């Protein structure tokens, strides 16, 4: 059976902060980033919040926590820095999972392991799962 299920995971920082400073503090390059006031893709409107994304994983695994672990593996040793960033800029951290499941295929397992829970607890990161079901 050809697997057409998919999932995307990433870690994001949202708020009012200079994205370049976040990259420098963490020593990591984001997969996507913008600052307040940057133009949106439509070229007309501007962003009203800063956004810094890291660890985008599109390599589908029916066990979504495996993708989440790939996303946060470089961030786990940087928990103390993330704690400083959160306090300094009053930002929001999100660990995002966006699975797309097809009705005739095995559903993805959406649980999280203790290491993910520990990371999220220590950094005050919200886990957000946006599940899409397709026929």
Short mmCIF file of N, CA and C in Angstrom, two decimals:
data_model
loop_
_atom_site.label_atom_id
_atom_site.label_comp_id
_atom_site.label_asym_id
_atom_site.label_seq_id
_atom_site.Cartn_x
_atom_site.Cartn_y
_atom_site.Cartn_z
N UNK A 1 0.84 -1.18 0.00
CA UNK A 1 0.00 0.00 0.00
C UNK A 1 0.89 1.24 0.00
N UNK A 2 0.61 2.18 -0.89
CA UNK A 2 1.37 3.43 -0.97
C UNK A 2 0.93 4.36 0.14
N UNK A 3 1.87 4.85 0.91
CA UNK A 3 1.56 5.72 2.05
C UNK A 3 1.45 7.16 1.58
N UNK A 4 0.25 7.75 1.73
CA UNK A 4 0.08 9.15 1.36
C UNK A 4 -0.16 10.02 2.58
N UNK A 5 -0.16 9.42 3.77
CA UNK A 5 -0.22 10.24 4.97
C UNK A 5 1.04 11.11 5.02
N UNK A 6 0.94 12.23 5.70
CA UNK A 6 2.10 13.10 5.84
C UNK A 6 2.03 13.82 7.18
N UNK A 7 3.14 14.41 7.56
CA UNK A 7 3.17 15.19 8.79
C UNK A 7 4.34 16.17 8.71
N UNK A 8 4.11 17.34 9.25
CA UNK A 8 5.15 18.37 9.35
C UNK A 8 5.24 18.75 10.82
N UNK A 9 6.45 18.82 11.35
CA UNK A 9 6.65 19.29 12.72
C UNK A 9 7.67 20.41 12.71
N UNK A 10 7.53 21.33 13.66
CA UNK A 10 8.51 22.40 13.83
C UNK A 10 8.32 23.05 15.19
N UNK A 11 9.36 23.76 15.62
CA UNK A 11 9.34 24.53 16.86
C UNK A 11 9.30 25.99 16.46
N UNK A 12 8.44 26.78 17.11
CA UNK A 12 8.32 28.19 16.75
C UNK A 12 8.35 29.08 17.99
N UNK A 13 8.92 30.26 17.79
CA UNK A 13 8.90 31.33 18.79
C UNK A 13 8.08 32.45 18.18
N UNK A 14 7.10 32.95 18.94
CA UNK A 14 6.22 34.02 18.46
C UNK A 14 6.19 35.14 19.48
N UNK A 15 6.19 36.38 19.01
CA UNK A 15 6.11 37.52 19.92
C UNK A 15 6.73 38.76 19.32
N UNK A 16 7.32 39.57 20.18
CA UNK A 16 7.97 40.82 19.78
C UNK A 16 9.44 40.72 20.16
N UNK A 17 10.27 40.39 19.19
CA UNK A 17 11.70 40.18 19.43
C UNK A 17 12.45 40.29 18.11
N UNK A 18 13.75 40.59 18.16
CA UNK A 18 14.57 40.60 16.94
C UNK A 18 15.01 39.17 16.60
N UNK A 19 14.59 38.67 15.46
CA UNK A 19 14.88 37.27 15.11
C UNK A 19 16.38 37.00 15.02
N UNK A 20 17.15 37.98 14.57
CA UNK A 20 18.59 37.79 14.45
C UNK A 20 19.21 37.54 15.83
N UNK A 21 18.67 38.22 16.85
CA UNK A 21 19.19 38.05 18.20
C UNK A 21 18.91 36.62 18.70
N UNK A 22 17.74 36.09 18.39
CA UNK A 22 17.38 34.72 18.78
C UNK A 22 18.35 33.74 18.12
N UNK A 23 18.59 33.92 16.83
CA UNK A 23 19.52 33.03 16.11
C UNK A 23 20.91 33.08 16.73
N UNK A 24 21.36 34.29 17.07
CA UNK A 24 22.69 34.44 17.69
C UNK A 24 22.73 33.80 19.08
N UNK A 25 21.70 34.01 19.89
CA UNK A 25 21.69 33.44 21.24
C UNK A 25 21.73 31.92 21.20
N UNK A 26 20.95 31.33 20.28
CA UNK A 26 20.86 29.87 20.20
C UNK A 26 21.97 29.25 19.34
N UNK A 27 22.61 30.06 18.50
CA UNK A 27 23.61 29.53 17.59
C UNK A 27 23.00 28.62 16.55
N UNK A 28 21.76 28.90 16.17
CA UNK A 28 21.03 28.09 15.20
C UNK A 28 20.40 28.99 14.14
N UNK A 29 20.34 28.49 12.92
CA UNK A 29 19.69 29.22 11.84
C UNK A 29 18.26 28.73 11.70
N UNK A 30 17.29 29.64 11.66
CA UNK A 30 15.90 29.22 11.55
C UNK A 30 15.58 28.69 10.16
N UNK A 31 14.56 27.85 10.08
CA UNK A 31 14.08 27.38 8.78
C UNK A 31 13.18 28.44 8.15
N UNK A 32 12.64 29.33 8.99
CA UNK A 32 11.83 30.44 8.53
C UNK A 32 11.80 31.48 9.64
N UNK A 33 11.80 32.76 9.27
CA UNK A 33 11.74 33.81 10.29
C UNK A 33 11.29 35.11 9.66
N UNK A 34 10.63 35.93 10.48
CA UNK A 34 10.32 37.31 10.09
C UNK A 34 10.20 38.16 11.34
N UNK A 35 10.35 39.46 11.16
CA UNK A 35 10.25 40.42 12.24
C UNK A 35 8.97 41.23 12.11
N UNK A 36 8.54 41.82 13.20
CA UNK A 36 7.41 42.74 13.16
C UNK A 36 7.72 43.81 12.12
N UNK A 37 6.75 44.08 11.26
CA UNK A 37 6.91 45.11 10.24
C UNK A 37 7.41 44.60 8.91
N UNK A 38 7.93 43.36 8.84
CA UNK A 38 8.34 42.80 7.55
C UNK A 38 7.10 42.62 6.67
N UNK A 39 7.29 42.77 5.37
CA UNK A 39 6.19 42.58 4.42
C UNK A 39 5.82 41.10 4.32
N UNK A 40 4.52 40.85 4.25
CA UNK A 40 4.02 39.50 3.99
C UNK A 40 4.23 39.16 2.52
N UNK A 41 4.00 37.91 2.15
CA UNK A 41 4.21 37.48 0.77
C UNK A 41 3.34 38.24 -0.22
N UNK A 42 2.18 38.74 0.25
CA UNK A 42 1.30 39.48 -0.66
C UNK A 42 1.88 40.84 -1.04
N UNK A 43 2.94 41.27 -0.35
CA UNK A 43 3.61 42.52 -0.65
C UNK A 43 2.86 43.77 -0.23
N UNK A 44 1.71 43.59 0.42
CA UNK A 44 0.88 44.74 0.82
C UNK A 44 0.81 44.89 2.33
N UNK A 45 0.66 43.79 3.02
CA UNK A 45 0.48 43.81 4.47
C UNK A 45 1.79 43.48 5.18
N UNK A 46 1.86 43.93 6.42
CA UNK A 46 3.05 43.69 7.24
C UNK A 46 2.71 42.78 8.42
N UNK A 47 3.71 42.02 8.87
CA UNK A 47 3.52 41.16 10.03
C UNK A 47 3.41 42.01 11.29
N UNK A 48 2.49 41.62 12.18
CA UNK A 48 2.33 42.33 13.45
C UNK A 48 2.93 41.54 14.62
N UNK A 49 3.73 40.52 14.30
CA UNK A 49 4.47 39.76 15.30
C UNK A 49 5.72 39.18 14.66
N UNK A 50 6.72 38.91 15.48
CA UNK A 50 7.93 38.25 15.00
C UNK A 50 7.73 36.74 15.11
N UNK A 51 8.43 36.01 14.25
CA UNK A 51 8.29 34.56 14.18
C UNK A 51 9.65 33.96 13.86
N UNK A 52 10.02 32.92 14.61
CA UNK A 52 11.29 32.22 14.41
C UNK A 52 11.00 30.74 14.46
N UNK A 53 11.23 30.03 13.36
CA UNK A 53 10.92 28.60 13.26
C UNK A 53 12.20 27.80 13.12
N UNK A 54 12.23 26.65 13.80
CA UNK A 54 13.41 25.79 13.73
C UNK A 54 12.99 24.33 13.72
N UNK A 55 13.81 23.51 13.07
CA UNK A 55 13.66 22.05 13.15
C UNK A 55 12.53 21.48 12.33
N UNK A 56 12.17 22.15 11.25
CA UNK A 56 11.07 21.63 10.42
C UNK A 56 11.42 20.22 9.95
N UNK A 57 10.51 19.30 10.22
CA UNK A 57 10.70 17.90 9.82
C UNK A 57 9.49 17.47 9.00
N UNK A 58 9.73 17.14 7.74
CA UNK A 58 8.68 16.66 6.85
C UNK A 58 8.80 15.17 6.56
N UNK A 59 9.75 14.51 7.23
CA UNK A 59 9.97 13.07 7.02
C UNK A 59 8.92 12.30 7.79
N UNK A 60 7.85 11.89 7.11
CA UNK A 60 6.71 11.28 7.78
C UNK A 60 7.09 10.02 8.54
N UNK A 61 6.62 9.97 9.77
CA UNK A 61 6.74 8.79 10.62
C UNK A 61 5.37 8.59 11.25
N UNK A 62 4.82 7.40 11.13
CA UNK A 62 3.49 7.14 11.69
C UNK A 62 3.45 7.42 13.19
N UNK A 63 4.62 7.34 13.83
CA UNK A 63 4.73 7.71 15.25
C UNK A 63 5.24 9.15 15.27
N UNK A 64 4.31 10.09 15.41
CA UNK A 64 4.62 11.52 15.28
C UNK A 64 5.65 11.98 16.30
N UNK A 65 5.70 11.35 17.46
CA UNK A 65 6.71 11.77 18.46
C UNK A 65 8.13 11.61 17.92
N UNK A 66 8.34 10.67 16.99
CA UNK A 66 9.68 10.53 16.39
C UNK A 66 10.05 11.79 15.60
N UNK A 67 9.08 12.34 14.90
CA UNK A 67 9.32 13.59 14.17
C UNK A 67 9.53 14.75 15.16
N UNK A 68 8.75 14.77 16.22
CA UNK A 68 8.91 15.82 17.24
C UNK A 68 10.31 15.78 17.84
N UNK A 69 10.81 14.59 18.09
CA UNK A 69 12.15 14.45 18.65
C UNK A 69 13.21 14.98 17.68
N UNK A 70 13.04 14.71 16.38
CA UNK A 70 13.97 15.26 15.39
C UNK A 70 13.93 16.79 15.42
N UNK A 71 12.74 17.33 15.61
CA UNK A 71 12.56 18.78 15.63
C UNK A 71 13.29 19.41 16.81
N UNK A 72 13.18 18.82 17.99
CA UNK A 72 13.73 19.46 19.19
C UNK A 72 15.11 18.97 19.59
N UNK A 73 15.68 18.00 18.88
CA UNK A 73 16.96 17.41 19.31
C UNK A 73 18.07 18.45 19.49
N UNK A 74 18.14 19.46 18.61
CA UNK A 74 19.17 20.49 18.76
C UNK A 74 18.82 21.51 19.83
N UNK A 75 17.55 21.57 20.22
CA UNK A 75 17.09 22.56 21.19
C UNK A 75 17.19 22.06 22.63
N UNK A 76 17.18 20.76 22.83
CA UNK A 76 17.22 20.20 24.20
C UNK A 76 18.45 20.71 24.97
N UNK A 77 19.65 20.72 24.39
CA UNK A 77 20.79 21.23 25.16
C UNK A 77 20.75 22.75 25.37
N UNK A 78 19.83 23.41 24.71
CA UNK A 78 19.74 24.87 24.80
C UNK A 78 18.57 25.33 25.68
N UNK A 79 18.05 24.43 26.50
CA UNK A 79 16.93 24.78 27.38
C UNK A 79 17.24 26.01 28.24
N UNK A 80 18.43 26.12 28.87
CA UNK A 80 18.70 27.33 29.66
C UNK A 80 18.62 28.62 28.84
N UNK A 81 19.09 28.57 27.60
CA UNK A 81 19.03 29.75 26.73
C UNK A 81 17.57 30.06 26.36
N UNK A 82 16.80 29.02 26.06
CA UNK A 82 15.37 29.23 25.76
C UNK A 82 14.64 29.85 26.95
N UNK A 83 15.00 29.42 28.16
CA UNK A 83 14.39 30.00 29.35
C UNK A 83 14.71 31.50 29.46
N UNK A 84 15.93 31.87 29.13
CA UNK A 84 16.33 33.29 29.15
C UNK A 84 15.56 34.06 28.07
N UNK A 85 15.46 33.48 26.89
CA UNK A 85 14.73 34.13 25.79
C UNK A 85 13.28 34.37 26.19
N UNK A 86 12.65 33.37 26.78
CA UNK A 86 11.24 33.50 27.17
C UNK A 86 11.05 34.61 28.19
N UNK A 87 11.93 34.67 29.17
CA UNK A 87 11.82 35.71 30.21
C UNK A 87 12.17 37.09 29.67
N UNK A 88 13.18 37.18 28.82
CA UNK A 88 13.63 38.46 28.29
C UNK A 88 12.60 39.10 27.36
N UNK A 89 12.02 38.28 26.49
CA UNK A 89 11.13 38.82 25.45
C UNK A 89 9.65 38.49 25.68
N UNK A 90 9.32 37.74 26.72
CA UNK A 90 7.93 37.37 26.98
C UNK A 90 7.27 36.77 25.74
N UNK A 91 7.95 35.78 25.16
CA UNK A 91 7.49 35.15 23.93
C UNK A 91 6.71 33.88 24.21
N UNK A 92 6.12 33.35 23.15
CA UNK A 92 5.40 32.08 23.19
C UNK A 92 6.20 31.05 22.41
N UNK A 93 6.38 29.86 22.99
CA UNK A 93 7.02 28.74 22.31
C UNK A 93 5.94 27.73 21.94
N UNK A 94 6.04 27.18 20.72
CA UNK A 94 5.08 26.17 20.26
C UNK A 94 5.84 25.04 19.58
N UNK A 95 5.50 23.81 19.94
CA UNK A 95 5.96 22.63 19.21
C UNK A 95 4.76 22.19 18.38
N UNK A 96 4.87 22.38 17.09
CA UNK A 96 3.74 22.19 16.18
C UNK A 96 3.85 20.86 15.45
N UNK A 97 2.74 20.14 15.36
CA UNK A 97 2.64 18.93 14.54
C UNK A 97 1.42 19.09 13.65
N UNK A 98 1.62 18.89 12.35
CA UNK A 98 0.53 19.05 11.39
C UNK A 98 0.43 17.77 10.55
N UNK A 99 -0.23 16.74 11.11
CA UNK A 99 -0.40 15.50 10.35
C UNK A 99 -1.62 15.57 9.43
N UNK A 100 -1.48 14.94 8.27
CA UNK A 100 -2.60 14.74 7.35
C UNK A 100 -2.79 13.23 7.22
N UNK A 101 -3.97 12.77 7.59
CA UNK A 101 -4.26 11.33 7.56
C UNK A 101 -5.35 11.05 6.53
N UNK A 102 -5.18 9.96 5.82
CA UNK A 102 -6.16 9.53 4.83
C UNK A 102 -6.98 8.40 5.43
N UNK A 103 -8.29 8.43 5.18
CA UNK A 103 -9.22 7.52 5.83
C UNK A 103 -8.88 6.04 5.64
N UNK A 104 -8.32 5.65 4.54
CA UNK A 104 -8.05 4.23 4.26
C UNK A 104 -6.64 3.81 4.65
N UNK A 105 -5.95 4.66 5.39
CA UNK A 105 -4.59 4.34 5.80
C UNK A 105 -4.48 4.34 7.32
N UNK A 106 -3.45 3.69 7.86
CA UNK A 106 -3.29 3.69 9.32
C UNK A 106 -3.14 5.12 9.86
N UNK A 107 -3.86 5.39 10.92
CA UNK A 107 -3.81 6.72 11.53
C UNK A 107 -2.46 6.94 12.22
N UNK A 108 -1.95 8.17 12.17
CA UNK A 108 -0.71 8.45 12.88
C UNK A 108 -0.91 8.40 14.39
N UNK A 109 0.11 7.94 15.11
CA UNK A 109 0.07 7.91 16.57
C UNK A 109 0.48 9.29 17.07
N UNK A 110 -0.40 9.94 17.83
CA UNK A 110 -0.18 11.33 18.22
C UNK A 110 0.26 11.50 19.67
N UNK A 111 0.79 10.48 20.28
CA UNK A 111 1.28 10.60 21.65
C UNK A 111 2.63 11.28 21.70
N UNK A 112 3.01 11.70 22.92
CA UNK A 112 4.34 12.28 23.11
C UNK A 112 5.04 11.55 24.26
N UNK A 113 6.35 11.45 24.14
CA UNK A 113 7.11 10.73 25.16
C UNK A 113 7.52 11.67 26.30
N UNK A 114 8.14 11.09 27.31
CA UNK A 114 8.54 11.83 28.51
C UNK A 114 9.58 12.91 28.21
N UNK A 115 10.48 12.65 27.26
CA UNK A 115 11.51 13.63 26.93
C UNK A 115 10.89 14.88 26.29
N UNK A 116 9.90 14.69 25.43
CA UNK A 116 9.20 15.82 24.83
C UNK A 116 8.44 16.59 25.90
N UNK A 117 7.75 15.88 26.77
CA UNK A 117 7.01 16.53 27.86
C UNK A 117 7.95 17.31 28.75
N UNK A 118 9.10 16.75 29.08
CA UNK A 118 10.07 17.43 29.92
C UNK A 118 10.58 18.71 29.25
N UNK A 119 10.93 18.62 27.97
CA UNK A 119 11.38 19.80 27.22
C UNK A 119 10.30 20.89 27.26
N UNK A 120 9.08 20.50 26.97
CA UNK A 120 7.97 21.47 26.93
C UNK A 120 7.71 22.08 28.30
N UNK A 121 7.80 21.27 29.34
CA UNK A 121 7.60 21.78 30.70
C UNK A 121 8.68 22.79 31.08
N UNK A 122 9.92 22.44 30.81
CA UNK A 122 11.05 23.30 31.22
C UNK A 122 11.09 24.62 30.44
N UNK A 123 10.56 24.61 29.22
CA UNK A 123 10.62 25.81 28.38
C UNK A 123 9.26 26.51 28.25
N UNK A 124 8.24 25.95 28.89
CA UNK A 124 6.87 26.49 28.78
C UNK A 124 6.41 26.48 27.32
N UNK A 125 6.68 25.38 26.63
CA UNK A 125 6.30 25.22 25.24
C UNK A 125 4.95 24.52 25.14
N UNK A 126 4.07 25.08 24.34
CA UNK A 126 2.77 24.49 24.07
C UNK A 126 2.91 23.49 22.92
N UNK A 127 2.25 22.35 23.03
CA UNK A 127 2.19 21.40 21.93
C UNK A 127 0.88 21.65 21.20
N UNK A 128 0.97 21.92 19.89
CA UNK A 128 -0.21 22.18 19.08
C UNK A 128 -0.25 21.14 17.97
N UNK A 129 -1.35 20.41 17.89
CA UNK A 129 -1.53 19.40 16.84
C UNK A 129 -2.71 19.81 15.98
N UNK A 130 -2.42 20.11 14.72
CA UNK A 130 -3.45 20.45 13.73
C UNK A 130 -3.63 19.26 12.81
N UNK A 131 -4.63 18.43 13.10
CA UNK A 131 -4.86 17.20 12.36
C UNK A 131 -5.82 17.44 11.19
N UNK A 132 -5.40 16.99 10.01
CA UNK A 132 -6.25 17.08 8.83
C UNK A 132 -6.61 15.66 8.40
N UNK A 133 -7.89 15.43 8.10
CA UNK A 133 -8.38 14.13 7.64
C UNK A 133 -8.84 14.29 6.20
N UNK A 134 -8.34 13.42 5.33
CA UNK A 134 -8.74 13.47 3.91
C UNK A 134 -9.34 12.14 3.51
N UNK A 135 -10.26 12.19 2.57
CA UNK A 135 -10.90 10.97 2.06
C UNK A 135 -10.04 10.32 1.02
#
